[in-house]
Amino acid sequence: MEALVCRKLGDPTVSIHDEKSPILLSKTEPIPQLNSSTAVRVRVKATSLNYANYLQILGKYQEKPPLPFVPGSDYSGTVDAVGPNVSNFKVGDTVCGFAALGSFAQFIVADQTELFPVPKGCDLLAAAALPVAFGTSHVALVHRAQLSSGQVLLVLGAAGGVGVAAVQIGKVCGATIIAVARGAEKIKFLKSLGVDHVVDLSNESVIPSVKEFLKARKLKGVDVLYDPVGGKLTKESLKLLKWGAQILVIGFASGEIPVIPANIALVKNWTVHGLYWGSYKIHRPHVLEDSLKELLLWAAKGLITIHISHTYSPSEGRWSPLISYSIF
């Protein structure tokens, strides 16, 4: 089968036709075999590009697999083979799922408990881009912060994959959404999602812009901060939080890990949530299962929309094999 294989650590944006690329397109990888009685083999239709995949190939992710490895996490496709004790699926069913590695290939094997049926009304391309980005934001906002109607949600990096997901999930929850991004194209896109206020960092600062909005709406402050960015922007955003606010630490796309002062967290009764979505598969798998089932239903009903920016095939020389989504 075909697969994109990481043979060395390095910059995954280098074309796979360049000898410096850490990625090569292999056409001779063995088709994975069923490894248990409840295993399912999926013919991959699409797989998404996440920031974690990028970091993993650079060698900067939390988990560092031995070389060589096939990258890739969330995917969708059609059931190709099933083990003798599989009861949830049959050959031909459309499914989606996520894995630590291996989805940048034509086939992947997973246990039946790790797969989810794709409901009618939900496109397979969309289903492939849903688990990691939307799953991260859903667990953060719904399970951890328990975001509710009328609360104010501030989303940093709002035009990125998890940011777009957070904005839409916040809308479903009935929150007032403040989105922070940079550049006219991203601002226009976020406004099309129906956010209540957008901060364009290319020509304004987050503190005065948000304070003016809060004052106009007669709101006391931000209830939940969703932060996949870190750095200086986090430090500034803390000044906008109200008493009892919640901080969701999602990642550090800025490259700088911020310091959240414990003394201020104490005085203002803030709650700080660290959110490493992938570890839920080990420690709280039922949370992920419930989360993804709800997200797939939301997608089928049109409550959320997975925005796909580009689609590629492996032979095009892109490092994302089939799909990347809404990464601005």
PDB file of C-alpha atoms in Angstrom, residues 13-295:
ATOM      1  CA  THR A  13       6.893  21.475   4.752  1.00  0.00           C
ATOM      2  CA  VAL A  14       9.844  20.552   2.501  1.00  0.00           C
ATOM      3  CA  SER A  15       8.526  18.837  -0.640  1.00  0.00           C
ATOM      4  CA  ILE A  16       8.730  15.043  -0.518  1.00  0.00           C
ATOM      5  CA  HIS A  17      10.500  15.271  -3.905  1.00  0.00           C
ATOM      6  CA  ASP A  18      13.381  17.067  -2.180  1.00  0.00           C
ATOM      7  CA  GLU A  19      16.087  14.820  -0.720  1.00  0.00           C
ATOM      8  CA  LYS A  20      16.065  16.991   2.410  1.00  0.00           C
ATOM      9  CA  SER A  21      12.460  16.062   3.171  1.00  0.00           C
ATOM     10  CA  PRO A  22      11.933  13.992   6.329  1.00  0.00           C
ATOM     11  CA  ILE A  23       8.950  12.396   4.570  1.00  0.00           C
ATOM     12  CA  LEU A  24       8.916   9.950   1.681  1.00  0.00           C
ATOM     13  CA  LEU A  25       6.040   8.423  -0.248  1.00  0.00           C
ATOM     14  CA  SER A  26       6.381   4.657   0.017  1.00  0.00           C
ATOM     15  CA  LYS A  27       4.379   2.450  -2.345  1.00  0.00           C
ATOM     16  CA  THR A  28       5.550  -0.839  -0.857  1.00  0.00           C
ATOM     17  CA  GLU A  29       4.348  -0.671   2.733  1.00  0.00           C
ATOM     18  CA  PRO A  30       2.671  -3.907   3.859  1.00  0.00           C
ATOM     19  CA  ILE A  31      -1.098  -3.772   4.301  1.00  0.00           C
ATOM     20  CA  PRO A  32      -1.685  -4.019   8.065  1.00  0.00           C
ATOM     21  CA  GLN A  33      -3.289  -7.266   9.203  1.00  0.00           C
ATOM     22  CA  LEU A  34      -5.999  -7.696  11.812  1.00  0.00           C
ATOM     23  CA  ASN A  35      -4.196  -8.076  15.142  1.00  0.00           C
ATOM     24  CA  SER A  36      -7.053  -9.220  17.377  1.00  0.00           C
ATOM     25  CA  SER A  37     -10.487 -10.793  17.215  1.00  0.00           C
ATOM     26  CA  THR A  38     -12.107  -7.346  17.622  1.00  0.00           C
ATOM     27  CA  ALA A  39      -9.848  -5.525  15.159  1.00  0.00           C
ATOM     28  CA  VAL A  40     -11.169  -3.634  12.148  1.00  0.00           C
ATOM     29  CA  ARG A  41      -9.209  -2.661   9.042  1.00  0.00           C
ATOM     30  CA  VAL A  42     -10.262   0.615   7.446  1.00  0.00           C
ATOM     31  CA  ARG A  43      -9.538   1.748   3.910  1.00  0.00           C
ATOM     32  CA  VAL A  44      -8.719   5.395   4.535  1.00  0.00           C
ATOM     33  CA  LYS A  45     -10.728   7.901   2.535  1.00  0.00           C
ATOM     34  CA  ALA A  46      -9.283  11.022   4.132  1.00  0.00           C
ATOM     35  CA  THR A  47      -7.019  12.025   6.989  1.00  0.00           C
ATOM     36  CA  SER A  48      -6.466  15.459   8.428  1.00  0.00           C
ATOM     37  CA  LEU A  49      -3.380  17.527   9.066  1.00  0.00           C
ATOM     38  CA  ASN A  50      -3.060  18.710  12.647  1.00  0.00           C
ATOM     39  CA  TYR A  51      -0.475  20.910  14.322  1.00  0.00           C
ATOM     40  CA  ALA A  52       0.470  17.911  16.472  1.00  0.00           C
ATOM     41  CA  ASN A  53       1.448  15.974  13.324  1.00  0.00           C
ATOM     42  CA  TYR A  54       3.693  18.843  12.301  1.00  0.00           C
ATOM     43  CA  LEU A  55       5.381  18.932  15.711  1.00  0.00           C
ATOM     44  CA  GLN A  56       5.771  15.156  15.753  1.00  0.00           C
ATOM     45  CA  ILE A  57       7.721  15.135  12.484  1.00  0.00           C
ATOM     46  CA  LEU A  58       9.862  17.991  13.770  1.00  0.00           C
ATOM     47  CA  GLY A  59      10.559  15.905  16.878  1.00  0.00           C
ATOM     48  CA  LYS A  60       9.028  18.540  19.167  1.00  0.00           C
ATOM     49  CA  TYR A  61       5.849  16.763  20.269  1.00  0.00           C
ATOM     50  CA  GLN A  62       5.249  15.282  23.738  1.00  0.00           C
ATOM     51  CA  GLU A  63       5.324  11.755  22.325  1.00  0.00           C
ATOM     52  CA  LYS A  64       8.306  10.799  20.194  1.00  0.00           C
ATOM     53  CA  PRO A  65       7.832   7.531  18.252  1.00  0.00           C
ATOM     54  CA  PRO A  66      10.871   5.618  17.029  1.00  0.00           C
ATOM     55  CA  LEU A  67      11.885   6.107  13.405  1.00  0.00           C
ATOM     56  CA  PRO A  68      10.674   5.318  10.852  1.00  0.00           C
ATOM     57  CA  PHE A  69       6.946   5.850  11.429  1.00  0.00           C
ATOM     58  CA  VAL A  70       3.779   6.679   9.522  1.00  0.00           C
ATOM     59  CA  PRO A  71       2.319   9.944  10.891  1.00  0.00           C
ATOM     60  CA  GLY A  72      -1.342  10.806  11.066  1.00  0.00           C
ATOM     61  CA  SER A  73      -4.084  10.827  13.666  1.00  0.00           C
ATOM     62  CA  ASP A  74      -7.738  11.371  12.727  1.00  0.00           C
ATOM     63  CA  TYR A  75      -9.225   9.750   9.641  1.00  0.00           C
ATOM     64  CA  SER A  76     -12.353   8.454   7.953  1.00  0.00           C
ATOM     65  CA  GLY A  77     -12.990   5.622   5.553  1.00  0.00           C
ATOM     66  CA  THR A  78     -14.747   2.370   4.790  1.00  0.00           C
ATOM     67  CA  VAL A  79     -14.487  -0.882   6.734  1.00  0.00           C
ATOM     68  CA  ASP A  80     -12.369  -3.282   4.676  1.00  0.00           C
ATOM     69  CA  ALA A  81     -12.109  -6.305   7.025  1.00  0.00           C
ATOM     70  CA  VAL A  82     -13.290  -7.295  10.495  1.00  0.00           C
ATOM     71  CA  GLY A  83     -12.163  -9.762  13.157  1.00  0.00           C
ATOM     72  CA  PRO A  84     -14.384 -12.721  14.119  1.00  0.00           C
ATOM     73  CA  ASN A  85     -15.688 -11.067  17.297  1.00  0.00           C
ATOM     74  CA  VAL A  86     -16.470  -7.653  15.828  1.00  0.00           C
ATOM     75  CA  SER A  87     -20.108  -6.790  16.531  1.00  0.00           C
ATOM     76  CA  ASN A  88     -20.247  -3.038  15.942  1.00  0.00           C
ATOM     77  CA  PHE A  89     -19.294  -2.889  12.261  1.00  0.00           C
ATOM     78  CA  LYS A  90     -19.406  -4.821   9.023  1.00  0.00           C
ATOM     79  CA  VAL A  91     -17.470  -4.580   5.763  1.00  0.00           C
ATOM     80  CA  GLY A  92     -18.605  -1.522   3.833  1.00  0.00           C
ATOM     81  CA  ASP A  93     -19.604   0.616   6.825  1.00  0.00           C
ATOM     82  CA  THR A  94     -18.362   4.213   6.852  1.00  0.00           C
ATOM     83  CA  VAL A  95     -16.437   5.114   9.990  1.00  0.00           C
ATOM     84  CA  CYS A  96     -14.078   7.658  11.485  1.00  0.00           C
ATOM     85  CA  GLY A  97     -11.533   7.447  14.264  1.00  0.00           C
ATOM     86  CA  PHE A  98      -8.206   8.637  15.580  1.00  0.00           C
ATOM     87  CA  ALA A  99      -4.897   7.007  16.350  1.00  0.00           C
ATOM     88  CA  ALA A 100      -1.548   7.932  17.847  1.00  0.00           C
ATOM     89  CA  LEU A 101       0.092   7.201  14.474  1.00  0.00           C
ATOM     90  CA  GLY A 102      -0.580   5.620  11.115  1.00  0.00           C
ATOM     91  CA  SER A 103      -3.441   7.372   9.311  1.00  0.00           C
ATOM     92  CA  PHE A 104      -1.275   8.819   6.509  1.00  0.00           C
ATOM     93  CA  ALA A 105      -1.698   5.523   4.687  1.00  0.00           C
ATOM     94  CA  GLN A 106      -4.208   3.676   2.527  1.00  0.00           C
ATOM     95  CA  PHE A 107      -5.167   1.271   5.329  1.00  0.00           C
ATOM     96  CA  ILE A 108      -5.181   1.386   9.115  1.00  0.00           C
ATOM     97  CA  VAL A 109      -6.198  -1.164  11.753  1.00  0.00           C
ATOM     98  CA  ALA A 110      -8.044  -0.218  14.935  1.00  0.00           C
ATOM     99  CA  ASP A 111     -10.073  -1.957  17.612  1.00  0.00           C
ATOM    100  CA  GLN A 112     -13.808  -1.647  17.096  1.00  0.00           C
ATOM    101  CA  THR A 113     -14.061   0.417  20.291  1.00  0.00           C
ATOM    102  CA  GLU A 114     -11.857   3.088  18.692  1.00  0.00           C
ATOM    103  CA  LEU A 115     -14.130   3.656  15.696  1.00  0.00           C
ATOM    104  CA  PHE A 116     -17.316   5.654  15.287  1.00  0.00           C
ATOM    105  CA  PRO A 117     -20.030   5.254  12.659  1.00  0.00           C
ATOM    106  CA  VAL A 118     -20.383   8.287  10.406  1.00  0.00           C
ATOM    107  CA  PRO A 119     -24.068   9.283  10.503  1.00  0.00           C
ATOM    108  CA  LYS A 120     -26.110  10.125   7.439  1.00  0.00           C
ATOM    109  CA  GLY A 121     -25.704  13.774   6.570  1.00  0.00           C
ATOM    110  CA  CYS A 122     -22.075  13.912   7.662  1.00  0.00           C
ATOM    111  CA  ASP A 123     -19.564  13.948   4.813  1.00  0.00           C
ATOM    112  CA  LEU A 124     -16.560  11.600   5.046  1.00  0.00           C
ATOM    113  CA  LEU A 125     -14.097  14.422   4.389  1.00  0.00           C
ATOM    114  CA  ALA A 126     -15.629  16.414   7.211  1.00  0.00           C
ATOM    115  CA  ALA A 127     -15.622  13.379   9.507  1.00  0.00           C
ATOM    116  CA  ALA A 128     -11.886  12.950   8.936  1.00  0.00           C
ATOM    117  CA  ALA A 129     -11.180  16.469  10.162  1.00  0.00           C
ATOM    118  CA  LEU A 130     -13.432  16.300  13.189  1.00  0.00           C
ATOM    119  CA  PRO A 131     -11.933  14.092  15.949  1.00  0.00           C
ATOM    120  CA  VAL A 132      -8.778  15.937  17.042  1.00  0.00           C
ATOM    121  CA  ALA A 133      -9.628  19.617  16.507  1.00  0.00           C
ATOM    122  CA  PHE A 134     -13.303  19.510  17.399  1.00  0.00           C
ATOM    123  CA  GLY A 135     -12.729  16.774  19.985  1.00  0.00           C
ATOM    124  CA  THR A 136     -10.125  18.906  21.767  1.00  0.00           C
ATOM    125  CA  SER A 137     -12.398  21.938  21.866  1.00  0.00           C
ATOM    126  CA  HIS A 138     -15.488  19.963  22.862  1.00  0.00           C
ATOM    127  CA  VAL A 139     -13.802  18.201  25.787  1.00  0.00           C
ATOM    128  CA  ALA A 140     -12.255  21.504  26.886  1.00  0.00           C
ATOM    129  CA  LEU A 141     -15.387  23.631  26.696  1.00  0.00           C
ATOM    130  CA  VAL A 142     -18.192  21.170  27.416  1.00  0.00           C
ATOM    131  CA  HIS A 143     -16.564  18.609  29.721  1.00  0.00           C
ATOM    132  CA  ARG A 144     -13.946  20.664  31.556  1.00  0.00           C
ATOM    133  CA  ALA A 145     -15.203  24.260  31.590  1.00  0.00           C
ATOM    134  CA  GLN A 146     -18.893  23.287  31.311  1.00  0.00           C
ATOM    135  CA  LEU A 147     -19.503  26.398  29.212  1.00  0.00           C
ATOM    136  CA  SER A 148     -23.092  27.568  29.518  1.00  0.00           C
ATOM    137  CA  SER A 149     -25.473  29.977  27.859  1.00  0.00           C
ATOM    138  CA  GLY A 150     -24.797  33.630  28.643  1.00  0.00           C
ATOM    139  CA  GLN A 151     -21.143  33.171  29.566  1.00  0.00           C
ATOM    140  CA  VAL A 152     -18.392  35.042  27.729  1.00  0.00           C
ATOM    141  CA  LEU A 153     -15.845  32.924  25.859  1.00  0.00           C
ATOM    142  CA  LEU A 154     -12.563  34.460  24.666  1.00  0.00           C
ATOM    143  CA  VAL A 155     -10.870  32.363  21.953  1.00  0.00           C
ATOM    144  CA  LEU A 156      -7.237  33.058  21.075  1.00  0.00           C
ATOM    145  CA  GLY A 157      -5.941  31.819  17.737  1.00  0.00           C
ATOM    146  CA  ALA A 158      -9.568  31.700  16.679  1.00  0.00           C
ATOM    147  CA  ALA A 159      -8.931  31.151  12.969  1.00  0.00           C
ATOM    148  CA  GLY A 160      -6.832  28.007  13.481  1.00  0.00           C
ATOM    149  CA  GLY A 161      -8.142  24.449  13.561  1.00  0.00           C
ATOM    150  CA  VAL A 162      -8.988  24.162  17.267  1.00  0.00           C
ATOM    151  CA  GLY A 163      -9.920  27.857  17.387  1.00  0.00           C
ATOM    152  CA  VAL A 164     -12.572  27.533  14.677  1.00  0.00           C
ATOM    153  CA  ALA A 165     -13.910  24.479  16.496  1.00  0.00           C
ATOM    154  CA  ALA A 166     -14.017  26.367  19.811  1.00  0.00           C
ATOM    155  CA  VAL A 167     -15.903  29.270  18.243  1.00  0.00           C
ATOM    156  CA  GLN A 168     -18.562  26.978  16.790  1.00  0.00           C
ATOM    157  CA  ILE A 169     -18.934  24.860  19.924  1.00  0.00           C
ATOM    158  CA  GLY A 170     -19.227  28.042  21.961  1.00  0.00           C
ATOM    159  CA  LYS A 171     -22.070  29.176  19.713  1.00  0.00           C
ATOM    160  CA  VAL A 172     -23.871  25.860  20.164  1.00  0.00           C
ATOM    161  CA  CYS A 173     -23.534  26.300  23.945  1.00  0.00           C
ATOM    162  CA  GLY A 174     -25.101  29.748  23.723  1.00  0.00           C
ATOM    163  CA  ALA A 175     -22.044  31.700  24.869  1.00  0.00           C
ATOM    164  CA  THR A 176     -21.024  35.202  23.819  1.00  0.00           C
ATOM    165  CA  ILE A 177     -17.962  34.690  21.602  1.00  0.00           C
ATOM    166  CA  ILE A 178     -14.954  36.996  21.387  1.00  0.00           C
ATOM    167  CA  ALA A 179     -12.495  35.804  18.733  1.00  0.00           C
ATOM    168  CA  VAL A 180      -8.869  36.926  18.415  1.00  0.00           C
ATOM    169  CA  ALA A 181      -6.970  36.539  15.116  1.00  0.00           C
ATOM    170  CA  ARG A 182      -4.746  38.465  12.751  1.00  0.00           C
ATOM    171  CA  GLY A 183      -5.466  39.709   9.220  1.00  0.00           C
ATOM    172  CA  ALA A 184      -8.468  40.781   7.147  1.00  0.00           C
ATOM    173  CA  GLU A 185      -9.129  37.371   5.599  1.00  0.00           C
ATOM    174  CA  LYS A 186      -9.277  35.627   8.967  1.00  0.00           C
ATOM    175  CA  ILE A 187     -11.454  38.367  10.471  1.00  0.00           C
ATOM    176  CA  LYS A 188     -13.906  38.107   7.582  1.00  0.00           C
ATOM    177  CA  PHE A 189     -14.056  34.337   7.994  1.00  0.00           C
ATOM    178  CA  LEU A 190     -14.693  34.557  11.744  1.00  0.00           C
ATOM    179  CA  LYS A 191     -17.446  37.111  11.248  1.00  0.00           C
ATOM    180  CA  SER A 192     -19.108  34.675   8.843  1.00  0.00           C
ATOM    181  CA  LEU A 193     -19.290  32.194  11.730  1.00  0.00           C
ATOM    182  CA  GLY A 194     -21.393  34.659  13.711  1.00  0.00           C
ATOM    183  CA  VAL A 195     -18.955  35.599  16.474  1.00  0.00           C
ATOM    184  CA  ASP A 196     -20.056  38.513  18.651  1.00  0.00           C
ATOM    185  CA  HIS A 197     -16.765  40.424  18.553  1.00  0.00           C
ATOM    186  CA  VAL A 198     -13.519  39.987  16.647  1.00  0.00           C
ATOM    187  CA  VAL A 199     -10.120  41.423  17.577  1.00  0.00           C
ATOM    188  CA  ASP A 200      -7.762  41.924  14.631  1.00  0.00           C
ATOM    189  CA  LEU A 201      -4.272  41.898  16.113  1.00  0.00           C
ATOM    190  CA  SER A 202      -2.838  43.397  12.940  1.00  0.00           C
ATOM    191  CA  ASN A 203      -4.316  46.796  13.810  1.00  0.00           C
ATOM    192  CA  GLU A 204      -5.609  46.726  17.407  1.00  0.00           C
ATOM    193  CA  SER A 205      -4.705  45.460  20.866  1.00  0.00           C
ATOM    194  CA  VAL A 206      -6.727  42.821  22.621  1.00  0.00           C
ATOM    195  CA  ILE A 207      -7.237  44.620  25.971  1.00  0.00           C
ATOM    196  CA  PRO A 208      -8.831  47.911  24.822  1.00  0.00           C
ATOM    197  CA  SER A 209     -10.824  46.198  22.072  1.00  0.00           C
ATOM    198  CA  VAL A 210     -12.350  43.602  24.374  1.00  0.00           C
ATOM    199  CA  LYS A 211     -12.931  46.059  27.231  1.00  0.00           C
ATOM    200  CA  GLU A 212     -14.847  48.362  24.896  1.00  0.00           C
ATOM    201  CA  PHE A 213     -17.016  45.463  23.731  1.00  0.00           C
ATOM    202  CA  LEU A 214     -17.688  44.249  27.273  1.00  0.00           C
ATOM    203  CA  LYS A 215     -18.643  47.752  28.380  1.00  0.00           C
ATOM    204  CA  ALA A 216     -21.021  48.177  25.449  1.00  0.00           C
ATOM    205  CA  ARG A 217     -22.690  44.854  26.300  1.00  0.00           C
ATOM    206  CA  LYS A 218     -22.681  45.624  30.053  1.00  0.00           C
ATOM    207  CA  LEU A 219     -20.662  42.483  30.737  1.00  0.00           C
ATOM    208  CA  LYS A 220     -18.319  42.169  33.720  1.00  0.00           C
ATOM    209  CA  GLY A 221     -15.548  40.205  32.020  1.00  0.00           C
ATOM    210  CA  VAL A 222     -14.532  36.949  30.377  1.00  0.00           C
ATOM    211  CA  ASP A 223     -15.785  33.714  31.939  1.00  0.00           C
ATOM    212  CA  VAL A 224     -13.694  31.242  29.921  1.00  0.00           C
ATOM    213  CA  LEU A 225     -10.345  31.782  28.172  1.00  0.00           C
ATOM    214  CA  TYR A 226      -9.553  29.247  25.435  1.00  0.00           C
ATOM    215  CA  ASP A 227      -5.811  29.469  24.774  1.00  0.00           C
ATOM    216  CA  PRO A 228      -3.933  27.465  22.125  1.00  0.00           C
ATOM    217  CA  VAL A 229      -1.451  30.316  21.596  1.00  0.00           C
ATOM    218  CA  GLY A 230       0.425  31.162  24.802  1.00  0.00           C
ATOM    219  CA  GLY A 231       3.081  33.836  25.066  1.00  0.00           C
ATOM    220  CA  LYS A 232       2.385  37.548  25.414  1.00  0.00           C
ATOM    221  CA  LEU A 233      -1.204  37.183  24.258  1.00  0.00           C
ATOM    222  CA  THR A 234      -2.017  34.970  27.236  1.00  0.00           C
ATOM    223  CA  LYS A 235      -0.526  37.496  29.650  1.00  0.00           C
ATOM    224  CA  GLU A 236      -2.646  40.280  28.169  1.00  0.00           C
ATOM    225  CA  SER A 237      -5.814  38.177  28.115  1.00  0.00           C
ATOM    226  CA  LEU A 238      -5.558  37.388  31.824  1.00  0.00           C
ATOM    227  CA  LYS A 239      -6.352  41.057  32.520  1.00  0.00           C
ATOM    228  CA  LEU A 240      -9.787  40.534  30.952  1.00  0.00           C
ATOM    229  CA  LEU A 241     -10.894  37.635  33.145  1.00  0.00           C
ATOM    230  CA  LYS A 242     -13.577  38.087  35.765  1.00  0.00           C
ATOM    231  CA  TRP A 243     -13.679  36.598  39.269  1.00  0.00           C
ATOM    232  CA  GLY A 244     -14.147  32.822  39.083  1.00  0.00           C
ATOM    233  CA  ALA A 245     -13.033  32.579  35.449  1.00  0.00           C
ATOM    234  CA  GLN A 246     -11.673  29.426  33.884  1.00  0.00           C
ATOM    235  CA  ILE A 247      -8.499  29.164  31.795  1.00  0.00           C
ATOM    236  CA  LEU A 248      -8.151  26.362  29.248  1.00  0.00           C
ATOM    237  CA  VAL A 249      -4.496  25.705  28.376  1.00  0.00           C
ATOM    238  CA  ILE A 250      -4.641  24.040  24.936  1.00  0.00           C
ATOM    239  CA  GLY A 251      -1.192  24.671  23.461  1.00  0.00           C
ATOM    240  CA  PHE A 252       1.598  27.115  22.703  1.00  0.00           C
ATOM    241  CA  ALA A 253       1.466  27.953  18.997  1.00  0.00           C
ATOM    242  CA  SER A 254       3.411  31.159  19.694  1.00  0.00           C
ATOM    243  CA  GLY A 255       6.354  29.042  20.813  1.00  0.00           C
ATOM    244  CA  GLU A 256       6.376  30.689  24.234  1.00  0.00           C
ATOM    245  CA  ILE A 257       4.988  29.029  27.357  1.00  0.00           C
ATOM    246  CA  PRO A 258       3.232  31.665  29.484  1.00  0.00           C
ATOM    247  CA  VAL A 259       3.360  32.079  33.249  1.00  0.00           C
ATOM    248  CA  ILE A 260      -0.006  32.225  35.013  1.00  0.00           C
ATOM    249  CA  PRO A 261       0.598  33.929  38.394  1.00  0.00           C
ATOM    250  CA  ALA A 262      -0.689  31.662  41.155  1.00  0.00           C
ATOM    251  CA  ASN A 263      -1.269  34.569  43.547  1.00  0.00           C
ATOM    252  CA  ILE A 264      -3.699  36.236  41.149  1.00  0.00           C
ATOM    253  CA  ALA A 265      -5.391  32.912  40.435  1.00  0.00           C
ATOM    254  CA  LEU A 266      -5.872  32.567  44.197  1.00  0.00           C
ATOM    255  CA  VAL A 267      -7.276  36.055  44.762  1.00  0.00           C
ATOM    256  CA  LYS A 268      -9.589  35.893  41.753  1.00  0.00           C
ATOM    257  CA  ASN A 269     -10.564  32.243  42.270  1.00  0.00           C
ATOM    258  CA  TRP A 270      -9.536  31.235  38.753  1.00  0.00           C
ATOM    259  CA  THR A 271      -9.499  27.614  37.670  1.00  0.00           C
ATOM    260  CA  VAL A 272      -6.692  26.565  35.305  1.00  0.00           C
ATOM    261  CA  HIS A 273      -7.335  23.480  33.168  1.00  0.00           C
ATOM    262  CA  GLY A 274      -4.502  21.761  31.315  1.00  0.00           C
ATOM    263  CA  LEU A 275      -5.989  19.923  28.347  1.00  0.00           C
ATOM    264  CA  TYR A 276      -3.999  17.166  26.636  1.00  0.00           C
ATOM    265  CA  TRP A 277      -6.789  15.587  24.618  1.00  0.00           C
ATOM    266  CA  GLY A 278      -4.864  12.499  23.527  1.00  0.00           C
ATOM    267  CA  SER A 279      -4.349  11.273  27.099  1.00  0.00           C
ATOM    268  CA  TYR A 280      -8.106  10.923  27.575  1.00  0.00           C
ATOM    269  CA  LYS A 281      -7.904   7.817  25.416  1.00  0.00           C
ATOM    270  CA  ILE A 282      -5.937   6.180  28.249  1.00  0.00           C
ATOM    271  CA  HIS A 283      -7.462   7.756  31.359  1.00  0.00           C
ATOM    272  CA  ARG A 284     -11.059   8.673  30.416  1.00  0.00           C
ATOM    273  CA  PRO A 285     -11.955   6.885  27.152  1.00  0.00           C
ATOM    274  CA  HIS A 286     -15.693   7.177  27.829  1.00  0.00           C
ATOM    275  CA  VAL A 287     -15.365  10.975  27.770  1.00  0.00           C
ATOM    276  CA  LEU A 288     -13.881  10.867  24.267  1.00  0.00           C
ATOM    277  CA  GLU A 289     -16.516   8.413  23.091  1.00  0.00           C
ATOM    278  CA  ASP A 290     -19.410  10.550  24.326  1.00  0.00           C
ATOM    279  CA  SER A 291     -17.769  13.705  22.980  1.00  0.00           C
ATOM    280  CA  LEU A 292     -17.229  12.399  19.446  1.00  0.00           C
ATOM    281  CA  LYS A 293     -20.706  10.894  19.256  1.00  0.00           C
ATOM    282  CA  GLU A 294     -22.224  14.258  20.120  1.00  0.00           C
ATOM    283  CA  LEU A 295     -19.978  16.097  17.654  1.00  0.00           C
TER     284      LEU A 295
END
